[in-house]
């Protein structure tokens, strides 16, 4: 076969870097405000810190949020095993992604394996950006700009009075939006919390809500109707995240936008959710979706289907990805 590779005159190629080692550490970070959701409480953040060392001296860095200390050691062990497997490989995210998908095809690419693969992908993109001397957003073809953000560091299931007081603290640094967890004993209690927070933040600050998958689909429709007049920007994960048909029924029934996505395990999950009409908005999680590589596939899907997109956790990398996402909101 003839060699048809081309080079573009005058455009400097990003330097090539080769993976030497993944150096990993586990840390437990106490949260300033332990987060009580309808699905459990998170009091400390078990994090895996990843340094992707290269033969050229550049180090790509990222971290993973493991949700429970129970999986911190297994994730570290898995990454150490993958370090031995990937040593000497070029830092080319699409190739690393292909290789890791093949490695885990029989076991499955979600859960702990997906998390480890995402960490490698994010660290690889960071190494490439550092090698090129560019912020990641420029490497992705975008331009640094301001990205709107909401404050979600609190407002767990803590009751109307405490939620109202906490909401005031959350907007104090200048945030234009906050997110409140719902899933109290009944619809009246959910509405009372939303109204208390609204009184505290005023009309100009946006309010999102999150049920963390607490409700059945019929109950979500009942509560959603009770909340439809409250001006919520979205209702997040009202029912089981992987029940796309149930979420579609809820989205059709409510005036308020339905948001899901933090539990998408791949761009295919997002494609299936969009095909089912399961959400008005989508918010993939950088780690669960599979890192920067998978995020950009989701961004293309969102643009093709006109779905506004936002992020979940990992602001350090997500801000870059949002800036390169056509439907970012
Ligand atoms: Mg959520």
mmCIF file of C-alpha atoms and ligand atoms in Angstrom:
data_model
loop_
_atom_site.group_PDB
_atom_site.id
_atom_site.type_symbol
_atom_site.label_atom_id
_atom_site.label_comp_id
_atom_site.label_asym_id
_atom_site.label_seq_id
_atom_site.Cartn_x
_atom_site.Cartn_y
_atom_site.Cartn_z
ATOM 1 C CA UNK A 1 0.000 0.000 0.000
ATOM 2 C CA UNK A 2 1.433 3.440 -0.892
ATOM 3 C CA UNK A 3 2.308 5.741 1.978
ATOM 4 C CA UNK A 4 -0.382 8.432 1.979
ATOM 5 C CA UNK A 5 0.610 10.166 5.205
ATOM 6 C CA UNK A 6 0.761 13.932 4.889
ATOM 7 C CA UNK A 7 2.382 16.722 6.761
ATOM 8 C CA UNK A 8 0.962 20.230 6.824
ATOM 9 C CA UNK A 9 3.602 22.736 5.849
ATOM 10 C CA UNK A 10 4.343 25.306 8.500
ATOM 11 C CA UNK A 11 2.222 23.803 11.291
ATOM 12 C CA UNK A 12 4.354 22.685 14.229
ATOM 13 C CA UNK A 13 3.397 19.190 15.381
ATOM 14 C CA UNK A 14 2.844 18.818 19.151
ATOM 15 C CA UNK A 15 5.905 17.122 20.654
ATOM 16 C CA UNK A 16 5.653 13.350 20.918
ATOM 17 C CA UNK A 17 5.776 11.972 24.436
ATOM 18 C CA UNK A 18 6.055 8.397 25.667
ATOM 19 C CA UNK A 19 4.527 6.978 28.822
ATOM 20 C CA UNK A 20 7.117 5.919 31.384
ATOM 21 C CA UNK A 21 5.036 5.215 34.473
ATOM 22 C CA UNK A 22 1.751 5.958 36.190
ATOM 23 C CA UNK A 23 2.550 7.049 39.731
ATOM 24 C CA UNK A 24 -0.548 6.899 41.928
ATOM 25 C CA UNK A 25 -1.460 7.831 45.499
ATOM 26 C CA UNK A 26 -4.674 7.585 47.493
ATOM 27 C CA UNK A 27 -5.801 10.389 49.795
ATOM 28 C CA UNK A 28 -8.871 11.044 51.936
ATOM 29 C CA UNK A 29 -9.950 14.675 51.774
ATOM 30 C CA UNK A 30 -12.459 15.866 54.408
ATOM 31 C CA UNK A 31 -15.332 17.856 52.887
ATOM 32 C CA UNK A 32 -16.043 21.255 54.369
ATOM 33 C CA UNK A 33 -19.751 20.476 54.086
ATOM 34 C CA UNK A 34 -20.552 16.732 54.184
ATOM 35 C CA UNK A 35 -23.128 16.129 51.464
ATOM 36 C CA UNK A 36 -26.327 14.317 52.471
ATOM 37 C CA UNK A 37 -28.213 13.165 49.385
ATOM 38 C CA UNK A 38 -31.311 10.988 49.129
ATOM 39 C CA UNK A 39 -28.901 8.169 48.155
ATOM 40 C CA UNK A 40 -26.414 8.454 51.038
ATOM 41 C CA UNK A 41 -23.963 10.837 52.663
ATOM 42 C CA UNK A 42 -20.465 11.740 51.467
ATOM 43 C CA UNK A 43 -18.340 13.082 54.339
ATOM 44 C CA UNK A 44 -14.855 12.614 52.937
ATOM 45 C CA UNK A 45 -13.649 12.479 49.357
ATOM 46 C CA UNK A 46 -11.495 9.415 48.630
ATOM 47 C CA UNK A 47 -9.260 10.592 45.779
ATOM 48 C CA UNK A 48 -6.754 8.806 43.581
ATOM 49 C CA UNK A 49 -3.985 11.170 42.473
ATOM 50 C CA UNK A 50 -2.389 10.209 39.162
ATOM 51 C CA UNK A 51 0.945 11.430 37.788
ATOM 52 C CA UNK A 52 1.612 10.219 34.243
ATOM 53 C CA UNK A 53 5.400 10.318 33.899
ATOM 54 C CA UNK A 54 6.919 10.443 30.429
ATOM 55 C CA UNK A 55 10.395 9.675 29.110
ATOM 56 C CA UNK A 56 10.610 13.288 27.935
ATOM 57 C CA UNK A 57 10.166 14.652 31.467
ATOM 58 C CA UNK A 58 6.658 16.078 31.052
ATOM 59 C CA UNK A 59 4.211 14.975 33.769
ATOM 60 C CA UNK A 60 0.453 14.774 33.119
ATOM 61 C CA UNK A 61 -1.679 15.007 36.236
ATOM 62 C CA UNK A 62 -5.245 14.309 37.222
ATOM 63 C CA UNK A 63 -7.319 12.792 40.024
ATOM 64 C CA UNK A 64 -10.251 10.442 40.397
ATOM 65 C CA UNK A 65 -13.073 10.743 42.921
ATOM 66 C CA UNK A 66 -13.767 7.196 44.120
ATOM 67 C CA UNK A 67 -17.026 7.993 46.021
ATOM 68 C CA UNK A 68 -16.347 5.302 48.686
ATOM 69 C CA UNK A 69 -13.083 4.435 50.506
ATOM 70 C CA UNK A 70 -13.898 0.778 49.759
ATOM 71 C CA UNK A 71 -12.609 1.045 46.186
ATOM 72 C CA UNK A 72 -9.647 3.362 46.725
ATOM 73 C CA UNK A 73 -7.090 0.556 47.090
ATOM 74 C CA UNK A 74 -8.471 -1.555 44.222
ATOM 75 C CA UNK A 75 -8.356 1.503 41.906
ATOM 76 C CA UNK A 76 -4.731 2.205 42.914
ATOM 77 C CA UNK A 77 -3.794 -1.433 42.368
ATOM 78 C CA UNK A 78 -5.487 -1.512 38.969
ATOM 79 C CA UNK A 79 -3.674 1.649 37.875
ATOM 80 C CA UNK A 80 -0.324 0.174 38.974
ATOM 81 C CA UNK A 81 -1.045 -2.928 36.877
ATOM 82 C CA UNK A 82 -1.983 -0.743 33.914
ATOM 83 C CA UNK A 83 1.200 1.280 34.385
ATOM 84 C CA UNK A 84 3.248 -1.869 33.771
ATOM 85 C CA UNK A 85 1.132 -2.689 30.714
ATOM 86 C CA UNK A 86 1.315 0.775 29.143
ATOM 87 C CA UNK A 87 4.951 1.659 29.872
ATOM 88 C CA UNK A 88 6.690 2.576 26.623
ATOM 89 C CA UNK A 89 3.449 3.439 24.781
ATOM 90 C CA UNK A 90 3.161 6.783 22.971
ATOM 91 C CA UNK A 91 0.877 9.245 24.806
ATOM 92 C CA UNK A 92 -1.821 9.234 22.120
ATOM 93 C CA UNK A 93 -5.228 9.340 23.847
ATOM 94 C CA UNK A 94 -7.221 7.737 21.013
ATOM 95 C CA UNK A 95 -4.774 4.816 20.846
ATOM 96 C CA UNK A 96 -4.648 4.416 24.631
ATOM 97 C CA UNK A 97 -8.463 4.473 24.666
ATOM 98 C CA UNK A 98 -8.631 1.770 21.982
ATOM 99 C CA UNK A 99 -6.131 -0.387 23.843
ATOM 100 C CA UNK A 100 -7.881 -0.042 27.224
ATOM 101 C CA UNK A 101 -11.302 -0.723 25.718
ATOM 102 C CA UNK A 102 -9.913 -3.918 24.195
ATOM 103 C CA UNK A 103 -8.248 -4.911 27.468
ATOM 104 C CA UNK A 104 -11.523 -4.628 29.392
ATOM 105 C CA UNK A 105 -13.930 -5.802 26.685
ATOM 106 C CA UNK A 106 -14.638 -9.190 28.292
ATOM 107 C CA UNK A 107 -14.763 -7.808 31.856
ATOM 108 C CA UNK A 108 -16.669 -4.637 30.989
ATOM 109 C CA UNK A 109 -15.663 -1.002 30.652
ATOM 110 C CA UNK A 110 -17.759 0.502 33.437
ATOM 111 C CA UNK A 111 -17.251 0.950 37.168
ATOM 112 C CA UNK A 112 -13.706 0.673 38.491
ATOM 113 C CA UNK A 113 -12.180 -0.283 35.134
ATOM 114 C CA UNK A 114 -13.859 2.662 33.411
ATOM 115 C CA UNK A 115 -12.695 4.989 36.175
ATOM 116 C CA UNK A 116 -9.063 3.860 35.821
ATOM 117 C CA UNK A 117 -9.211 4.220 32.033
ATOM 118 C CA UNK A 118 -10.669 7.713 32.376
ATOM 119 C CA UNK A 119 -7.879 8.706 34.745
ATOM 120 C CA UNK A 120 -5.261 7.581 32.248
ATOM 121 C CA UNK A 121 -7.034 9.480 29.464
ATOM 122 C CA UNK A 122 -7.248 12.731 31.460
ATOM 123 C CA UNK A 123 -3.615 12.469 32.570
ATOM 124 C CA UNK A 124 -2.589 11.746 28.956
ATOM 125 C CA UNK A 125 -4.381 14.862 27.670
ATOM 126 C CA UNK A 126 -2.769 16.906 30.446
ATOM 127 C CA UNK A 127 0.670 15.591 29.453
ATOM 128 C CA UNK A 128 0.025 16.481 25.800
ATOM 129 C CA UNK A 129 -1.153 19.982 26.686
ATOM 130 C CA UNK A 130 1.921 20.557 28.875
ATOM 131 C CA UNK A 131 4.226 19.167 26.197
ATOM 132 C CA UNK A 132 2.680 21.553 23.667
ATOM 133 C CA UNK A 133 2.808 24.470 26.139
ATOM 134 C CA UNK A 134 -0.920 25.052 25.675
ATOM 135 C CA UNK A 135 -3.948 25.063 27.960
ATOM 136 C CA UNK A 136 -6.060 21.961 27.226
ATOM 137 C CA UNK A 137 -8.859 24.058 25.763
ATOM 138 C CA UNK A 138 -6.544 25.267 22.975
ATOM 139 C CA UNK A 139 -5.374 21.737 22.276
ATOM 140 C CA UNK A 140 -9.068 20.849 21.841
ATOM 141 C CA UNK A 141 -9.476 23.649 19.319
ATOM 142 C CA UNK A 142 -11.191 26.136 21.616
ATOM 143 C CA UNK A 143 -10.374 29.475 23.155
ATOM 144 C CA UNK A 144 -10.218 30.227 26.901
ATOM 145 C CA UNK A 145 -13.343 32.076 28.054
ATOM 146 C CA UNK A 146 -15.544 32.407 31.110
ATOM 147 C CA UNK A 147 -17.797 29.422 31.872
ATOM 148 C CA UNK A 148 -20.905 29.957 34.037
ATOM 149 C CA UNK A 149 -20.815 27.873 37.212
ATOM 150 C CA UNK A 150 -23.224 26.951 39.985
ATOM 151 C CA UNK A 151 -22.304 26.247 43.591
ATOM 152 C CA UNK A 152 -23.170 22.690 44.537
ATOM 153 C CA UNK A 153 -20.961 22.337 47.616
ATOM 154 C CA UNK A 154 -23.768 21.810 50.078
ATOM 155 C CA UNK A 155 -27.558 22.014 50.150
ATOM 156 C CA UNK A 156 -27.950 18.367 51.050
ATOM 157 C CA UNK A 157 -31.034 16.953 52.759
ATOM 158 C CA UNK A 158 -30.815 19.328 55.740
ATOM 159 C CA UNK A 159 -34.286 20.872 55.986
ATOM 160 C CA UNK A 160 -35.726 24.199 54.815
ATOM 161 C CA UNK A 161 -34.241 26.507 57.468
ATOM 162 C CA UNK A 162 -30.681 25.197 57.217
ATOM 163 C CA UNK A 163 -30.877 25.012 53.412
ATOM 164 C CA UNK A 164 -31.937 28.659 53.228
ATOM 165 C CA UNK A 165 -29.044 29.771 55.450
ATOM 166 C CA UNK A 166 -26.550 27.635 53.538
ATOM 167 C CA UNK A 167 -27.789 28.923 50.171
ATOM 168 C CA UNK A 168 -26.915 32.453 51.245
ATOM 169 C CA UNK A 169 -23.374 31.297 52.078
ATOM 170 C CA UNK A 170 -23.072 29.527 48.718
ATOM 171 C CA UNK A 171 -23.951 32.566 46.606
ATOM 172 C CA UNK A 172 -21.808 34.931 48.702
ATOM 173 C CA UNK A 173 -18.626 34.403 46.575
ATOM 174 C CA UNK A 174 -20.610 35.587 43.527
ATOM 175 C CA UNK A 175 -22.202 32.431 42.133
ATOM 176 C CA UNK A 176 -25.253 33.035 39.957
ATOM 177 C CA UNK A 177 -26.815 29.641 40.674
ATOM 178 C CA UNK A 178 -27.044 26.941 43.368
ATOM 179 C CA UNK A 179 -28.228 23.337 43.392
ATOM 180 C CA UNK A 180 -30.487 21.933 46.101
ATOM 181 C CA UNK A 181 -30.924 18.227 46.909
ATOM 182 C CA UNK A 182 -34.504 17.026 47.070
ATOM 183 C CA UNK A 183 -36.174 13.753 47.983
ATOM 184 C CA UNK A 184 -37.649 14.697 51.369
ATOM 185 C CA UNK A 185 -40.522 12.657 52.855
ATOM 186 C CA UNK A 186 -43.160 14.121 50.553
ATOM 187 C CA UNK A 187 -43.760 16.641 47.769
ATOM 188 C CA UNK A 188 -44.839 19.332 50.246
ATOM 189 C CA UNK A 189 -41.508 19.108 52.049
ATOM 190 C CA UNK A 190 -39.594 19.357 48.723
ATOM 191 C CA UNK A 191 -41.621 22.445 47.758
ATOM 192 C CA UNK A 192 -41.058 24.015 51.197
ATOM 193 C CA UNK A 193 -37.274 23.644 50.829
ATOM 194 C CA UNK A 194 -37.285 25.108 47.309
ATOM 195 C CA UNK A 195 -39.358 28.089 48.485
ATOM 196 C CA UNK A 196 -37.136 28.688 51.506
ATOM 197 C CA UNK A 197 -34.014 28.668 49.319
ATOM 198 C CA UNK A 198 -35.702 30.946 46.795
ATOM 199 C CA UNK A 199 -36.547 33.472 49.510
ATOM 200 C CA UNK A 200 -32.918 33.375 50.616
ATOM 201 C CA UNK A 201 -31.289 33.797 47.192
ATOM 202 C CA UNK A 202 -33.806 36.097 45.513
ATOM 203 C CA UNK A 203 -35.188 35.945 41.981
ATOM 204 C CA UNK A 204 -31.974 36.679 40.094
ATOM 205 C CA UNK A 205 -30.044 33.604 41.226
ATOM 206 C CA UNK A 206 -30.871 30.364 39.396
ATOM 207 C CA UNK A 207 -31.746 27.194 41.307
ATOM 208 C CA UNK A 208 -31.211 23.636 40.116
ATOM 209 C CA UNK A 209 -32.508 20.572 41.971
ATOM 210 C CA UNK A 210 -31.253 16.990 42.276
ATOM 211 C CA UNK A 211 -33.172 13.884 43.423
ATOM 212 C CA UNK A 212 -30.161 11.557 43.116
ATOM 213 C CA UNK A 213 -32.389 8.819 41.605
ATOM 214 C CA UNK A 214 -34.685 8.692 44.665
ATOM 215 C CA UNK A 215 -38.143 8.399 43.115
ATOM 216 C CA UNK A 216 -40.203 5.971 41.066
ATOM 217 C CA UNK A 217 -41.207 7.426 37.701
ATOM 218 C CA UNK A 218 -44.870 7.996 38.723
ATOM 219 C CA UNK A 219 -43.787 9.664 41.991
ATOM 220 C CA UNK A 220 -41.295 11.811 40.074
ATOM 221 C CA UNK A 221 -44.121 12.992 37.824
ATOM 222 C CA UNK A 222 -46.302 13.806 40.870
ATOM 223 C CA UNK A 223 -43.518 15.747 42.588
ATOM 224 C CA UNK A 224 -42.405 17.337 39.340
ATOM 225 C CA UNK A 225 -45.898 18.731 38.814
ATOM 226 C CA UNK A 226 -45.805 20.162 42.343
ATOM 227 C CA UNK A 227 -42.483 21.870 41.485
ATOM 228 C CA UNK A 228 -43.305 22.974 37.940
ATOM 229 C CA UNK A 229 -44.288 26.490 39.012
ATOM 230 C CA UNK A 230 -41.238 27.073 41.208
ATOM 231 C CA UNK A 231 -38.854 28.273 38.494
ATOM 232 C CA UNK A 232 -36.289 25.477 38.847
ATOM 233 C CA UNK A 233 -33.661 25.519 36.108
ATOM 234 C CA UNK A 234 -33.687 21.710 36.030
ATOM 235 C CA UNK A 235 -34.762 18.598 37.923
ATOM 236 C CA UNK A 236 -31.837 16.185 38.013
ATOM 237 C CA UNK A 237 -31.945 12.382 38.146
ATOM 238 C CA UNK A 238 -35.560 12.194 39.334
ATOM 239 C CA UNK A 239 -35.560 8.400 38.968
ATOM 240 C CA UNK A 240 -33.078 5.566 38.389
ATOM 241 C CA UNK A 241 -30.434 6.976 36.071
ATOM 242 C CA UNK A 242 -30.350 3.986 33.710
ATOM 243 C CA UNK A 243 -34.151 3.875 33.276
ATOM 244 C CA UNK A 244 -34.214 5.950 30.093
ATOM 245 C CA UNK A 245 -37.833 5.043 29.346
ATOM 246 C CA UNK A 246 -38.916 6.174 32.819
ATOM 247 C CA UNK A 247 -36.934 9.397 32.530
ATOM 248 C CA UNK A 248 -38.534 9.983 29.119
ATOM 249 C CA UNK A 249 -42.016 9.694 30.638
ATOM 250 C CA UNK A 250 -41.015 12.215 33.306
ATOM 251 C CA UNK A 251 -39.454 14.604 30.770
ATOM 252 C CA UNK A 252 -42.594 14.484 28.623
ATOM 253 C CA UNK A 253 -44.879 15.111 31.602
ATOM 254 C CA UNK A 254 -43.024 18.067 33.173
ATOM 255 C CA UNK A 255 -42.626 21.680 32.147
ATOM 256 C CA UNK A 256 -39.326 21.871 34.076
ATOM 257 C CA UNK A 257 -36.296 20.537 32.187
ATOM 258 C CA UNK A 258 -35.022 17.080 33.183
ATOM 259 C CA UNK A 259 -31.261 16.727 33.573
ATOM 260 C CA UNK A 260 -29.338 13.428 33.666
ATOM 261 C CA UNK A 261 -25.868 12.280 32.637
ATOM 262 C CA UNK A 262 -23.535 11.982 35.620
ATOM 263 C CA UNK A 263 -24.034 8.229 35.449
ATOM 264 C CA UNK A 264 -23.532 7.808 31.701
ATOM 265 C CA UNK A 265 -20.722 5.257 31.366
ATOM 266 C CA UNK A 266 -19.946 6.021 27.727
ATOM 267 C CA UNK A 267 -20.942 8.153 24.768
ATOM 268 C CA UNK A 268 -23.165 5.216 23.712
ATOM 269 C CA UNK A 269 -25.147 5.587 26.950
ATOM 270 C CA UNK A 270 -25.694 9.233 26.107
ATOM 271 C CA UNK A 271 -26.732 8.343 22.545
ATOM 272 C CA UNK A 272 -29.263 5.844 23.933
ATOM 273 C CA UNK A 273 -30.605 8.375 26.460
ATOM 274 C CA UNK A 274 -31.047 11.005 23.758
ATOM 275 C CA UNK A 275 -32.718 8.474 21.444
ATOM 276 C CA UNK A 276 -35.160 7.589 24.253
ATOM 277 C CA UNK A 277 -35.923 11.263 24.932
ATOM 278 C CA UNK A 278 -34.763 10.672 28.508
ATOM 279 C CA UNK A 279 -33.523 14.213 29.167
ATOM 280 C CA UNK A 280 -33.701 17.830 28.089
ATOM 281 C CA UNK A 281 -30.139 18.498 29.265
ATOM 282 C CA UNK A 282 -27.094 16.243 29.652
ATOM 283 C CA UNK A 283 -24.271 16.487 32.204
ATOM 284 C CA UNK A 284 -21.655 13.747 31.745
ATOM 285 C CA UNK A 285 -19.109 13.246 34.516
ATOM 286 C CA UNK A 286 -15.526 13.554 33.246
ATOM 287 C CA UNK A 287 -14.489 10.340 34.977
ATOM 288 C CA UNK A 288 -17.540 8.121 34.547
ATOM 289 C CA UNK A 289 -17.875 9.011 30.867
ATOM 290 C CA UNK A 290 -14.269 8.044 30.132
ATOM 291 C CA UNK A 291 -12.211 11.217 30.258
ATOM 292 C CA UNK A 292 -11.562 13.953 27.724
ATOM 293 C CA UNK A 293 -11.682 11.624 24.707
ATOM 294 C CA UNK A 294 -15.180 10.354 25.531
ATOM 295 C CA UNK A 295 -16.322 13.842 26.558
ATOM 296 C CA UNK A 296 -15.561 15.237 23.117
ATOM 297 C CA UNK A 297 -17.632 12.425 21.545
ATOM 298 C CA UNK A 298 -20.497 13.422 23.856
ATOM 299 C CA UNK A 299 -20.062 17.079 22.910
ATOM 300 C CA UNK A 300 -20.507 16.114 19.249
ATOM 301 C CA UNK A 301 -23.639 14.110 20.097
ATOM 302 C CA UNK A 302 -25.073 16.992 22.092
ATOM 303 C CA UNK A 303 -24.500 19.395 19.239
ATOM 304 C CA UNK A 304 -26.046 17.070 16.666
ATOM 305 C CA UNK A 305 -29.176 16.659 18.808
ATOM 306 C CA UNK A 306 -29.363 20.184 20.208
ATOM 307 C CA UNK A 307 -28.931 19.103 23.826
ATOM 308 C CA UNK A 308 -27.499 21.736 26.193
ATOM 309 C CA UNK A 309 -24.584 20.240 28.095
ATOM 310 C CA UNK A 310 -22.978 20.863 31.470
ATOM 311 C CA UNK A 311 -20.555 19.054 33.732
ATOM 312 C CA UNK A 312 -20.376 17.079 36.962
ATOM 313 C CA UNK A 313 -17.451 17.489 39.387
ATOM 314 C CA UNK A 314 -13.803 17.848 38.217
ATOM 315 C CA UNK A 315 -13.918 21.600 37.496
ATOM 316 C CA UNK A 316 -10.172 21.655 36.719
ATOM 317 C CA UNK A 317 -10.584 19.631 33.525
ATOM 318 C CA UNK A 318 -14.302 20.253 32.958
ATOM 319 C CA UNK A 319 -13.837 24.004 32.501
ATOM 320 C CA UNK A 320 -11.539 23.294 29.538
ATOM 321 C CA UNK A 321 -13.918 20.722 28.059
ATOM 322 C CA UNK A 322 -16.954 22.989 28.477
ATOM 323 C CA UNK A 323 -15.141 25.742 26.628
ATOM 324 C CA UNK A 324 -14.693 23.340 23.701
ATOM 325 C CA UNK A 325 -18.340 22.123 23.858
ATOM 326 C CA UNK A 326 -20.669 23.786 21.321
ATOM 327 C CA UNK A 327 -23.858 23.426 23.443
ATOM 328 C CA UNK A 328 -22.265 24.292 26.823
ATOM 329 C CA UNK A 329 -24.737 26.176 29.030
HETATM 330 MG MG1 LIG B 1 -26.450 14.757 40.575
#
